[in-house]
Amino acid sequence: MSKQAKAAARVDWRRALPVLALWAFALLAYSNSFRAGLVFDNEEAILKDSRVQAATSENARLILTQDYRNSSSGLYRPLTTFSYLLNYAILGGGARPAGYHWVNFALHALNILLVYCLGLLLFQETGPAWALSAVWALHPVLTESVTNIVGRADLLAGFGMLAGLLCHAKSAAASGSRKVAWLAALMLAAGIGMFSKESAVVLVAAMAIYDFTSGRGRAPGPVDMPSVKKPGVAKSKRRSPAGTSPAPETREVSARHRRVLPYLAVAVPVAIFFYVRSRVFEGVAARPFPFTDNPLVGAGFWTARLTAVKVIGKYLWLLVWPRGLSCDYSYNQVPLFQWGVGDLVALAVCAAAAAAAILCYRRHKAVCFFITFFFAALAPTSNLVILIGSIMAERFLYLPSIGFAGCLVWAIYRRPRMAPAVLVLISAALAARTYARNIDWLDERSLWAGAAEVCPASYKTHLHLASAVISPQGEGMDRAIGEVNRSLAILDGLPDDRNVPQVYSLAGLIYLMQGELEAARGSGAESRQWDQKALDVLLAGERVDRAAAQQLRRDSQLRGIVISASGWYPLYLALGDAYLRLSDPRKAMEAFEYGRIIRPAPEFFEDMSAAWRAMGDPRQAAITLIEGLLVDKSYTRLGSELVELYRQTDPGSCALGDAGGTPSLNPACPLVHDQICTAFRNVKRLYVQMGQEPMAASTGRRAVSEAGCTALESSP
């Protein structure tokens, strides 16, 4: 290798050292995150979404044509879902969390590099740029996006925004084919961001802020060109010959066109995204945001916006002092704006930040950029412009915290001699807090215990903690009862149309479990009291659920959409069980039938069979078990119960065969065949009630092809 090549290699290596050091420090801070489980929303997004569990063309089609998590969330994030498919099926990670965490960290490391490049662009110095990326990368408020697997949407959207902004800056200084390449990269980055999370649309605002603070947003004035005189040549009014400089007004128009090109490049993927999203949700019932997730949906316009400003003040305090962090801030952790001291302080801080951005525009353009960027990046989730599904969440700070880190670094570098030492101490403290925060994400119990401590007024923290502390052996019941009672107390007094059924459903289930424990101890009176208490709270939950379903039907009808039934189906499972425990099988059957229309979970068929047996009708009990097998053949427990039912009620019939000494169902038996056809007919009717006509038609065809029920295909 020549001396020049060796010198170039040394230079490149020295340039890479700061980034490698950043990655090493970040890996150290997040080293314990790879042991975290599938907590929070991860189970729903990965384990309960069959689309990510096999790399097939059908799953790819479903990901592109259905909403995020396939749960009527109203969100469209196909690239995020594809990334889960990559982990689960292609990389073979399955349900093992470590692989997901490594991908999350890799995306965060890539974003650390982009933030470092952004710092070089704005500060024009290596030291402040390195400090910016270090403070941002190690800040513990980012753990909800990095350690929490479903935070991947923020990581991908952050990549799209940061990469797009850097491509925009590069394109401004390029020309010819290089400019075209940067614009193409900008378009690609914008597409990655938008199809990962909707908030990536903030890229447009970030580009405008960069142009404004860097001076590229102002139209240049006329350029005075020096006149050139040649001896013997008179002035002429003719046009300049080819190859000479164009007129000033021509250059101005050309410059304007060049400034518009990046925005047109971004507009293409943004327009495609919103078009595809509109097609995906066309004809889909829009579920309103629960009041308990975001109380601003029930507040007046100005109260909601002032409360949103108050939340921004809370965000800023978390960035300054991230001691208490929580994964949830539901009702009633953040009360509405009341003109109290804390509310006014938050208002004053936001106003001061806006004033500082204006004052810094001429002398400290980087500070102006960072302050404006903070508010712009937070705007899509701030509830200032539009109301979203959450009043506050730390994951919303993944990008805005860059603005905070930039202002902090600039302020510290006002004393350049002390700056390195101060920033090292701050970075070390942030890394230590991040390491400690990751411990909370290890399992559901530690996560929600920490959340309940930090946010004791949130109903959801106590609700999830109550569920997390119960062991399969029934241990932890006293604490579970205490936590669910706290959750109920927070919701007490809310009208039904602003309440949520989930807490009542879990409370009823916990009370029923306690009743079973009392019955096992031989305390019949105590057991019945707990069963009655469960029934009372479940009936309250039913009123709440019916009110929400009625509101959804009204809203859907206004959009020309007809829905059959909606609600929280586990509530009706628990309600039916409560009626069964209190010896009222007919009421239990009503609850099961309503819940089954919402979602035909196999547990409904199992419990309905028990209700039929309690009413003395084993034939209907058997038919119901067969219905469950037709709906979900993977729930094999129904088959075992069906065999046991036939063995008890028809021991001498042909219903059961003998395969290798083990009793098994005999479909050729006229009794069994008749009940199978009846079950097919009932399942077809169920799908019609649910509004799933294609499934009803498919069930009719299956009845003919699989069981020979020739009269069923044309039956209603």
XYZ file of C-alpha atoms in Angstrom:
716
model
C 0.000 0.000 0.000
C 1.343 3.415 -0.916
C 2.006 6.148 1.619
C -0.918 8.176 0.260
C -3.277 5.196 0.599
C -2.094 4.531 4.147
C -2.626 8.180 5.045
C -6.153 8.079 3.580
C -6.939 4.920 5.536
C -5.740 6.558 8.749
C -7.928 9.589 8.082
C -10.990 7.420 7.417
C -10.328 5.393 10.552
C -10.035 8.542 12.636
C -13.345 9.767 11.249
C -14.953 6.463 12.160
C -13.640 6.426 15.739
C -16.199 8.887 17.174
C -19.078 6.859 15.729
C -17.619 3.561 16.937
C -17.225 5.052 20.414
C -20.839 6.212 20.358
C -22.036 2.755 19.381
C -19.936 1.156 22.115
C -21.335 3.461 24.806
C -24.892 2.924 23.572
C -24.395 -0.852 23.525
C -23.122 -0.696 27.091
C -26.176 1.298 28.207
C -28.551 -1.119 26.455
C -26.606 -4.306 27.203
C -29.271 -5.549 29.615
C -32.166 -4.792 27.242
C -31.642 -7.976 25.211
C -33.036 -10.018 28.106
C -36.350 -8.139 28.111
C -39.410 -10.199 27.244
C -42.363 -9.639 24.935
C -44.034 -7.147 27.252
C -46.508 -4.300 26.810
C -48.015 -4.425 23.276
C -45.410 -6.833 21.911
C -47.467 -9.984 22.374
C -50.352 -8.535 20.374
C -48.102 -7.229 17.596
C -46.033 -10.409 17.222
C -47.433 -13.514 18.895
C -51.085 -12.771 18.115
C -50.552 -11.570 14.544
C -50.396 -14.648 12.308
C -49.329 -12.485 9.349
C -45.772 -12.186 10.697
C -45.341 -15.876 11.478
C -44.803 -17.211 7.947
C -43.114 -15.640 4.917
C -45.858 -16.275 2.362
C -47.304 -14.197 -0.447
C -50.705 -14.297 1.265
C -49.291 -12.853 4.493
C -47.501 -10.169 2.475
C -50.800 -9.281 0.806
C -52.583 -9.131 4.161
C -49.898 -6.883 5.639
C -50.255 -4.481 2.722
C -54.056 -4.465 2.745
C -54.850 -4.515 6.473
C -54.190 -2.162 9.339
C -51.342 -2.333 11.823
C -51.670 -5.382 14.113
C -54.888 -6.307 12.237
C -56.872 -5.013 15.220
C -58.999 -2.118 13.933
C -56.394 0.274 15.285
C -56.825 2.815 12.496
C -53.047 2.735 11.922
C -51.294 1.682 8.715
C -47.620 0.703 9.181
C -46.818 -2.119 6.751
C -43.014 -1.744 6.849
C -43.023 -2.066 10.627
C -45.085 -5.243 10.349
C -42.764 -6.563 7.633
C -39.846 -6.035 10.013
C -41.569 -8.332 12.542
C -42.026 -10.878 9.754
C -38.286 -10.607 9.063
C -37.518 -11.405 12.699
C -40.096 -14.139 13.195
C -40.065 -16.140 9.977
C -37.048 -15.170 7.870
C -34.386 -14.823 10.575
C -36.041 -17.628 12.546
C -36.456 -15.645 15.747
C -39.958 -16.917 16.377
C -41.165 -15.951 19.838
C -37.626 -15.460 21.207
C -37.267 -11.768 22.134
C -33.473 -11.383 21.801
C -33.457 -11.162 18.007
C -36.088 -8.430 18.014
C -34.067 -6.413 20.526
C -30.913 -6.721 18.419
C -32.729 -5.399 15.349
C -34.110 -2.527 17.412
C -30.659 -1.653 18.697
C -29.177 -1.858 15.188
C -31.776 0.636 13.958
C -31.035 2.903 16.919
C -27.288 2.657 16.180
C -27.962 3.674 12.579
C -29.954 6.658 13.807
C -27.086 7.585 16.164
C -24.851 7.857 13.094
C -27.420 10.053 11.340
C -27.731 12.354 14.350
C -23.944 12.642 14.439
C -23.971 13.648 10.765
C -26.720 16.156 11.495
C -24.582 17.618 14.290
C -21.636 18.000 11.921
C -23.913 19.764 9.472
C -25.280 22.208 12.043
C -22.342 22.757 14.415
C -19.562 22.377 11.826
C -17.404 20.874 14.599
C -16.721 17.296 15.651
C -16.906 17.882 19.413
C -20.427 19.356 19.621
C -21.681 16.892 16.991
C -20.365 13.963 19.031
C -21.864 15.407 22.215
C -25.238 15.882 20.505
C -25.439 12.272 19.387
C -24.150 10.988 22.759
C -26.699 12.900 24.852
C -29.485 11.847 22.510
C -28.428 8.203 22.126
C -28.060 7.597 25.875
C -31.110 9.495 27.129
C -33.354 7.085 29.097
C -36.562 8.557 27.698
C -35.705 6.720 24.470
C -35.987 3.277 26.091
C -39.680 3.022 25.224
C -38.687 3.173 21.558
C -35.513 1.065 21.737
C -36.079 -1.533 24.479
C -39.783 -1.875 23.780
C -39.969 -3.991 20.614
C -43.023 -2.267 19.160
C -41.075 0.969 19.463
C -39.558 -0.144 16.161
C -42.116 2.024 14.400
C -40.449 5.076 15.983
C -36.987 3.796 15.048
C -37.921 3.258 11.399
C -39.793 6.551 11.167
C -36.834 8.270 12.813
C -34.484 6.759 10.249
C -36.699 7.967 7.404
C -36.880 11.494 8.791
C -33.157 11.847 9.646
C -31.931 10.256 6.426
C -34.367 12.343 4.415
C -33.259 15.576 6.089
C -29.584 14.819 5.409
C -30.359 13.907 1.785
C -32.202 17.201 1.444
C -29.205 19.125 2.772
C -26.845 17.276 0.430
C -29.088 17.815 -2.580
C -29.014 21.582 -2.032
C -25.258 21.668 -2.627
C -25.240 19.147 -5.488
C -25.939 19.482 -9.173
C -26.493 17.297 -12.190
C -26.626 13.554 -11.683
C -25.485 13.832 -8.048
C -28.472 16.032 -7.277
C -30.799 13.524 -8.931
C -29.264 10.736 -6.828
C -29.739 12.689 -3.591
C -33.344 13.490 -4.507
C -34.009 9.811 -5.241
C -32.512 8.903 -1.856
C -34.684 11.556 -0.246
C -37.777 10.057 -1.853
C -36.816 6.562 -0.667
C -36.150 7.753 2.901
C -39.497 9.543 3.026
C -41.261 6.393 1.823
C -39.556 4.237 4.464
C -40.551 6.669 7.181
C -44.162 7.150 6.076
C -44.890 3.442 5.630
C -43.376 2.732 9.052
C -45.232 5.350 11.092
C -47.498 8.218 10.100
C -45.595 10.805 12.151
C -42.686 10.630 9.674
C -44.586 13.270 7.701
C -42.708 15.701 9.962
C -39.845 15.371 7.452
C -41.487 18.086 5.380
C -41.431 20.464 8.359
C -37.833 19.531 9.213
C -36.736 20.343 5.665
C -38.492 23.704 5.803
C -36.919 24.503 9.179
C -33.479 23.618 7.854
C -33.967 25.792 4.776
C -35.249 28.667 6.891
C -32.467 28.589 9.472
C -29.703 27.968 6.926
C -30.819 30.827 4.697
C -31.909 28.623 1.812
C -35.544 29.520 2.277
C -35.102 33.141 1.188
C -35.267 34.041 -2.455
C -31.964 35.560 -3.558
C -31.984 39.159 -4.737
C -30.851 40.252 -8.169
C -27.203 39.659 -8.809
C -25.318 42.633 -10.300
C -23.156 41.307 -13.068
C -20.176 43.462 -14.088
C -20.406 44.864 -17.603
C -17.681 43.852 -20.000
C -16.665 46.309 -22.738
C -14.603 45.485 -25.773
C -12.957 48.112 -27.963
C -14.961 48.998 -30.984
C -18.043 47.107 -29.928
C -21.152 49.108 -29.134
C -23.795 48.106 -26.625
C -26.537 46.001 -28.095
C -30.037 45.218 -26.902
C -29.908 41.809 -28.499
C -30.116 38.650 -26.345
C -26.861 37.309 -24.974
C -25.340 34.636 -27.129
C -25.357 31.025 -26.048
C -22.942 30.212 -23.252
C -23.190 33.571 -21.472
C -24.736 33.968 -18.008
C -28.538 34.126 -17.922
C -30.369 37.220 -16.781
C -30.831 37.753 -13.020
C -34.547 37.052 -13.161
C -33.832 33.777 -14.985
C -31.381 32.705 -12.291
C -33.956 33.569 -9.606
C -36.630 31.412 -11.237
C -34.122 28.579 -11.660
C -33.136 28.809 -7.970
C -36.772 28.653 -6.944
C -37.279 25.545 -9.028
C -34.267 23.910 -7.389
C -35.676 24.697 -3.949
C -39.050 23.171 -4.855
C -37.618 19.909 -6.199
C -36.878 18.289 -2.776
C -40.411 19.014 -1.592
C -41.840 17.479 -4.744
C -39.655 14.419 -4.152
C -41.122 14.030 -0.652
C -44.653 14.745 -1.827
C -44.654 11.630 -4.021
C -44.284 8.968 -1.244
C -46.475 11.009 1.115
C -49.271 11.145 -1.461
C -48.893 7.437 -2.226
C -49.055 6.609 1.467
C -52.235 8.540 2.134
C -53.870 7.150 -1.005
C -53.061 3.543 -0.060
C -54.122 4.188 3.526
C -57.478 5.578 2.405
C -58.079 2.467 0.292
C -57.182 0.141 3.175
C -59.612 1.822 5.556
C -62.353 2.369 2.987
C -65.573 0.908 4.400
C -63.956 0.092 7.760
C -65.720 1.287 10.893
C -63.700 4.004 12.609
C -63.391 3.271 16.310
C -63.335 6.447 18.415
C -60.404 7.060 20.705
C -61.266 6.006 24.267
C -61.715 8.950 26.605
C -59.685 7.079 29.207
C -56.662 6.904 26.861
C -56.889 10.568 25.917
C -59.255 12.686 28.054
C -58.746 15.573 25.625
C -61.333 14.005 23.277
C -63.991 14.947 25.819
C -62.691 18.432 26.606
C -63.469 21.759 24.991
C -61.212 23.074 22.220
C -59.175 25.530 24.292
C -59.035 23.325 27.373
C -57.702 20.486 25.231
C -55.026 22.667 23.611
C -53.922 24.235 26.890
C -53.682 20.759 28.398
C -51.585 19.709 25.403
C -49.208 22.590 26.181
C -49.124 21.377 29.777
C -48.104 17.928 28.527
C -45.277 19.504 26.501
C -44.079 21.036 29.750
C -44.087 17.560 31.303
C -42.096 16.235 28.351
C -39.477 18.938 28.836
C -39.190 18.091 32.522
C -38.716 14.403 31.681
C -35.904 15.378 29.330
C -34.279 17.515 32.014
C -34.847 15.107 34.927
C -35.732 11.573 33.723
C -36.001 10.037 37.167
C -39.613 8.823 36.976
C -40.454 7.095 33.703
C -43.636 5.221 32.859
C -45.034 3.317 29.879
C -48.520 4.722 30.489
C -50.155 8.059 31.335
C -53.835 7.157 31.001
C -56.800 8.678 32.814
C -56.451 10.409 35.258
C -52.688 10.853 35.520
C -52.729 14.106 33.549
C -55.676 16.243 34.725
C -57.070 18.861 32.391
C -55.620 22.379 32.423
C -56.794 24.221 35.551
C -54.693 27.438 35.621
C -52.695 26.070 38.538
C -49.067 26.935 39.253
C -47.695 23.917 37.400
C -49.973 24.536 34.420
C -48.877 28.176 34.184
C -45.203 27.220 34.465
C -45.579 24.813 31.546
C -47.300 27.540 29.521
C -44.546 30.028 30.362
C -41.758 27.576 29.483
C -43.269 26.845 26.063
C -43.740 30.554 25.404
C -40.143 31.238 26.454
C -38.888 28.501 24.136
C -40.775 30.037 21.213
C -39.352 33.469 22.039
C -35.840 32.032 22.284
C -36.171 30.487 18.827
C -37.075 33.887 17.392
C -34.254 35.690 19.205
C -31.673 33.094 18.145
C -32.595 33.182 14.479
C -29.952 35.699 13.414
C -27.067 35.000 15.791
C -27.484 31.325 16.738
C -29.151 29.561 13.836
C -28.398 26.073 15.176
C -30.300 26.869 18.379
C -33.198 28.218 16.355
C -33.199 24.997 14.338
C -33.165 22.738 17.418
C -35.953 24.584 19.252
C -38.179 24.736 16.191
C -37.377 21.120 15.349
C -38.445 20.010 18.845
C -41.915 21.477 18.461
C -42.285 20.415 14.830
C -41.261 16.813 15.529
C -43.663 16.691 18.478
C -46.550 18.298 16.584
C -48.115 15.106 15.095
C -48.454 13.517 18.558
C -48.831 16.640 20.715
C -52.655 16.899 20.444
C -52.182 20.554 19.495
C -53.154 20.053 15.861
C -55.223 16.867 15.913
C -56.321 14.675 18.800
C -54.744 11.225 18.809
C -55.247 8.030 20.819
C -52.962 8.964 23.723
C -52.583 12.067 25.874
C -48.919 11.410 26.635
C -46.275 8.784 25.843
C -42.508 8.780 26.178
C -42.085 7.097 22.776
C -43.310 10.347 21.202
C -40.011 11.965 22.278
C -37.724 9.807 20.133
C -37.223 12.494 17.484
C -38.093 15.673 19.453
C -35.404 14.850 22.023
C -32.810 15.637 19.329
C -33.876 19.259 19.624
C -33.480 19.183 23.400
C -30.041 17.543 23.146
C -28.910 20.132 20.605
C -29.892 23.046 22.840
C -28.218 21.427 25.846
C -24.954 20.881 23.966
C -24.962 24.418 22.615
C -25.537 25.866 26.096
C -22.715 23.802 27.615
C -20.306 24.697 24.821
C -20.708 28.339 25.717
C -17.933 27.452 28.171
C -15.730 25.415 25.808
C -13.048 24.594 28.362
C -15.487 22.924 30.742
C -17.778 21.491 28.083
C -16.092 18.086 27.522
C -15.968 17.231 31.230
C -19.540 18.377 31.857
C -20.868 16.441 28.865
C -19.012 13.292 29.899
C -20.642 13.456 33.338
C -24.088 14.087 31.845
C -23.689 11.246 29.339
C -22.543 8.854 32.061
C -25.545 9.750 34.232
C -27.923 9.289 31.314
C -26.378 5.924 30.423
C -26.699 4.728 34.030
C -30.362 5.762 34.127
C -30.983 4.021 30.791
C -29.407 0.826 32.114
C -31.605 0.986 35.208
C -34.730 1.753 33.174
C -34.147 -1.307 30.984
C -34.599 -3.496 34.052
C -38.227 -2.359 34.230
C -38.809 -3.810 30.746
C -37.710 -7.337 31.701
C -41.243 -8.626 32.357
C -44.826 -7.458 32.781
C -44.660 -7.368 36.562
C -41.586 -5.145 36.803
C -42.834 -2.890 33.981
C -46.248 -2.219 35.489
C -45.001 -2.070 39.072
C -42.710 0.771 38.060
C -45.468 2.440 36.042
C -47.943 2.262 38.939
C -45.362 3.852 41.236
C -44.608 6.709 38.840
C -48.214 7.192 37.652
C -50.446 6.223 40.606
C -53.426 8.148 39.185
C -53.499 6.167 35.925
C -56.219 3.524 35.885
C -54.352 1.424 33.320
C -51.143 1.007 35.335
C -53.092 -0.599 38.197
C -55.183 -2.645 35.763
C -52.159 -4.232 34.095
C -50.322 -4.685 37.372
C -53.331 -6.589 38.730
C -53.114 -8.961 35.772
C -49.322 -9.303 36.053
C -49.126 -10.250 39.745
C -51.439 -13.289 39.513
C -49.549 -16.571 39.198
C -50.971 -19.756 37.587
C -51.203 -21.232 41.090
C -53.457 -18.385 42.236
C -50.783 -16.604 44.235
C -50.835 -12.818 44.444
C -54.645 -12.617 44.598
C -54.690 -10.128 47.480
C -52.481 -7.684 45.597
C -54.391 -8.247 42.354
C -57.670 -7.448 44.103
C -56.156 -4.323 45.634
C -54.783 -3.082 42.291
C -57.964 -3.728 40.330
C -59.972 -1.977 43.046
C -57.693 1.068 42.682
C -58.315 1.016 38.943
C -62.073 0.879 39.493
C -61.868 3.738 41.999
C -60.106 5.964 39.441
C -62.875 5.314 36.900
C -65.647 5.699 39.455
C -68.004 8.495 38.484
C -67.298 8.458 34.766
C -70.440 8.185 32.613
C -70.824 4.945 30.683
C -70.064 6.553 27.316
C -66.651 7.714 28.596
C -65.733 4.567 30.477
C -64.032 1.358 29.295
C -65.177 -2.255 29.858
C -61.722 -3.837 30.187
C -61.217 -2.970 33.837
C -64.656 -4.339 34.781
C -63.962 -7.507 32.821
C -60.668 -8.135 34.622
C -62.176 -7.228 37.992
C -64.987 -9.725 37.453
C -62.518 -12.429 36.433
C -60.340 -11.814 39.508
C -63.383 -11.899 41.802
C -64.477 -15.209 40.229
C -60.996 -16.643 40.798
C -61.166 -15.587 44.417
C -64.578 -17.234 44.673
C -63.115 -20.485 43.352
C -60.319 -20.297 45.939
C -62.860 -19.797 48.705
C -64.896 -22.747 47.419
C -61.777 -24.935 47.420
C -61.215 -23.943 51.034
C -64.735 -25.062 51.876
C -66.137 -21.583 52.483
C -69.351 -21.689 50.431
C -70.777 -18.434 51.797
C -67.590 -16.479 51.035
C -67.420 -18.058 47.594
C -70.963 -16.980 46.728
C -70.279 -13.434 47.938
C -67.309 -13.151 45.598
C -69.366 -14.608 42.726
C -72.123 -12.073 43.348
C -69.565 -9.282 43.540
C -68.164 -10.471 40.211
C -71.637 -10.440 38.657
C -72.299 -6.888 39.866
C -69.083 -5.468 38.445
C -69.515 -7.380 35.178
C -73.036 -6.018 34.723
C -71.612 -2.527 35.184
C -69.036 -3.374 32.537
C -71.764 -4.638 30.222
C -73.525 -1.267 30.413
C -70.271 0.468 29.537
C -69.597 -1.921 26.654
C -73.112 -1.599 25.205
C -72.840 2.205 25.360
C -69.556 2.101 23.409
C -71.044 -0.324 20.859
C -74.070 1.910 20.352
C -71.847 4.954 19.773
C -69.747 2.999 17.272
C -72.855 1.909 15.375
C -74.097 5.508 15.188
C -70.756 6.800 13.942
C -70.490 3.973 11.406
C -73.992 4.571 10.061
C -73.068 8.196 9.376
C -70.288 6.857 7.129
C -72.623 4.375 5.470
C -71.070 1.373 7.238
C -73.175 -1.321 8.891
C -71.635 -3.389 11.685
C -73.304 -6.335 13.361
C -71.798 -6.399 16.829
C -68.809 -4.944 18.622
C -67.433 -4.924 22.112
C -64.966 -6.444 24.533
C -65.635 -10.162 24.155
C -63.748 -11.342 27.323
C -66.340 -9.426 29.368
C -69.096 -11.761 28.155
C -67.032 -14.852 28.854
C -66.627 -13.738 32.461
C -70.268 -12.615 32.699
C -71.534 -15.990 31.484
C -69.228 -17.786 33.922
C -70.575 -15.648 36.773
C -74.151 -16.616 35.889
C -73.129 -20.278 35.728
C -71.496 -20.053 39.145
C -74.721 -18.528 40.485
C -76.845 -21.322 38.896
C -78.480 -19.236 36.171
C -77.515 -21.062 32.942
C -80.102 -19.309 30.752
C -78.673 -15.881 31.560
C -75.233 -17.353 31.025
C -76.295 -18.542 27.573
C -77.478 -15.040 26.637
C -74.111 -13.569 27.602
C -72.186 -16.259 25.727
C -74.271 -15.882 22.569
C -73.777 -12.108 22.453
C -70.042 -12.361 23.071
C -69.686 -15.102 20.466
C -71.034 -12.790 17.777
C -68.335 -10.266 18.667
C -65.640 -12.914 18.368
C -66.258 -16.669 18.092
C -63.439 -17.654 20.445
C -63.386 -21.405 21.233
C -63.865 -20.672 24.945
C -67.415 -19.518 24.176
C -68.337 -22.899 22.699
C -66.778 -24.701 25.638
C -68.690 -22.639 28.197
C -71.938 -22.749 26.194
C -71.697 -26.544 26.175
C -71.433 -26.444 29.962
C -74.520 -24.210 30.094
C -76.507 -26.648 27.919
C -75.508 -29.491 30.193
C -76.575 -27.451 33.211
C -79.983 -27.048 31.535
C -80.193 -30.820 30.959
C -79.672 -30.842 27.188
C -76.607 -32.997 26.353
C -77.513 -33.119 22.640
C -77.157 -29.336 22.291
C -74.039 -29.520 24.443
C -72.467 -31.922 21.931
C -73.550 -29.825 18.930
C -71.990 -26.726 20.507
C -68.663 -28.509 20.999
C -68.705 -29.565 17.345
C -69.415 -25.944 16.361
C -66.310 -24.888 18.246
C -64.198 -27.458 16.414
C -65.555 -26.242 13.068
C -64.579 -22.659 13.942
C -61.168 -23.470 15.452
C -59.917 -27.018 14.971
C -56.652 -26.180 16.769
C -58.483 -25.972 20.101
C -58.194 -29.717 20.661
C -59.631 -29.616 24.172
C -63.096 -29.363 22.622
C -62.586 -32.759 20.957
C -61.595 -34.385 24.247
C -64.651 -32.932 25.967
C -66.893 -34.126 23.131
C -65.597 -37.696 23.447
C -66.126 -37.588 27.213
C -69.647 -36.207 26.741
C -70.615 -39.036 24.364
C -69.064 -41.567 26.714
C -71.232 -40.316 29.570
C -74.513 -39.666 27.737
C -74.509 -42.333 24.953
C -72.202 -45.106 26.172
C -73.837 -47.846 24.088
C -74.218 -45.916 20.820
C -72.029 -45.892 17.727
C -70.880 -42.336 18.477
C -67.492 -43.528 19.681
C -65.045 -45.866 18.006
C -62.014 -47.613 19.397
C -58.735 -46.626 17.777
C -55.875 -48.441 19.446
C -57.734 -48.705 22.743
C -58.506 -44.953 22.832
C -62.123 -43.789 22.395
C -62.515 -41.568 19.333
C -65.334 -39.861 17.468
C -67.107 -41.872 14.767
C -68.397 -39.460 12.066
C -70.113 -42.342 10.214
C -72.506 -42.861 13.106
C -75.944 -41.406 12.162
C -76.178 -39.661 15.554
C -72.821 -37.952 15.122
C -73.401 -37.182 11.433
C -76.732 -35.526 12.187
C -75.162 -33.380 14.906
C -72.242 -32.433 12.652
C -74.656 -31.171 9.976
C -76.617 -29.246 12.593
C -73.364 -27.725 13.857
C -72.393 -26.672 10.315
C -75.798 -25.030 9.918
C -75.417 -23.152 13.217
C -71.905 -21.960 12.358
C -73.085 -20.719 8.983
C -75.873 -18.796 10.713
C -73.344 -17.371 13.183
C -71.178 -15.999 10.384
C -74.249 -14.402 8.801
C -75.025 -12.709 12.144
C -71.445 -11.469 12.273
C -71.767 -9.983 8.784
C -69.123 -12.356 7.375
C -70.928 -13.573 4.282
C -67.830 -15.101 2.624
C -67.173 -17.232 5.705
C -70.831 -18.269 5.777
C -70.668 -19.384 2.134
C -67.386 -21.219 2.766
C -68.954 -23.038 5.712
C -71.828 -24.168 3.514
C -69.422 -25.576 0.943
C -67.388 -27.319 3.649
C -70.546 -28.959 4.985
C -71.202 -30.492 1.585
C -67.629 -31.496 0.738
C -66.451 -32.647 4.172
C -69.591 -34.074 5.808
C -71.993 -34.687 2.936
C -74.686 -32.393 4.364
C -76.294 -31.934 0.950
C -79.256 -29.894 2.149
C -77.080 -27.281 3.879
C -75.541 -25.415 0.947
C -78.780 -23.604 0.115
C -80.050 -23.263 3.662
C -80.144 -19.846 5.330
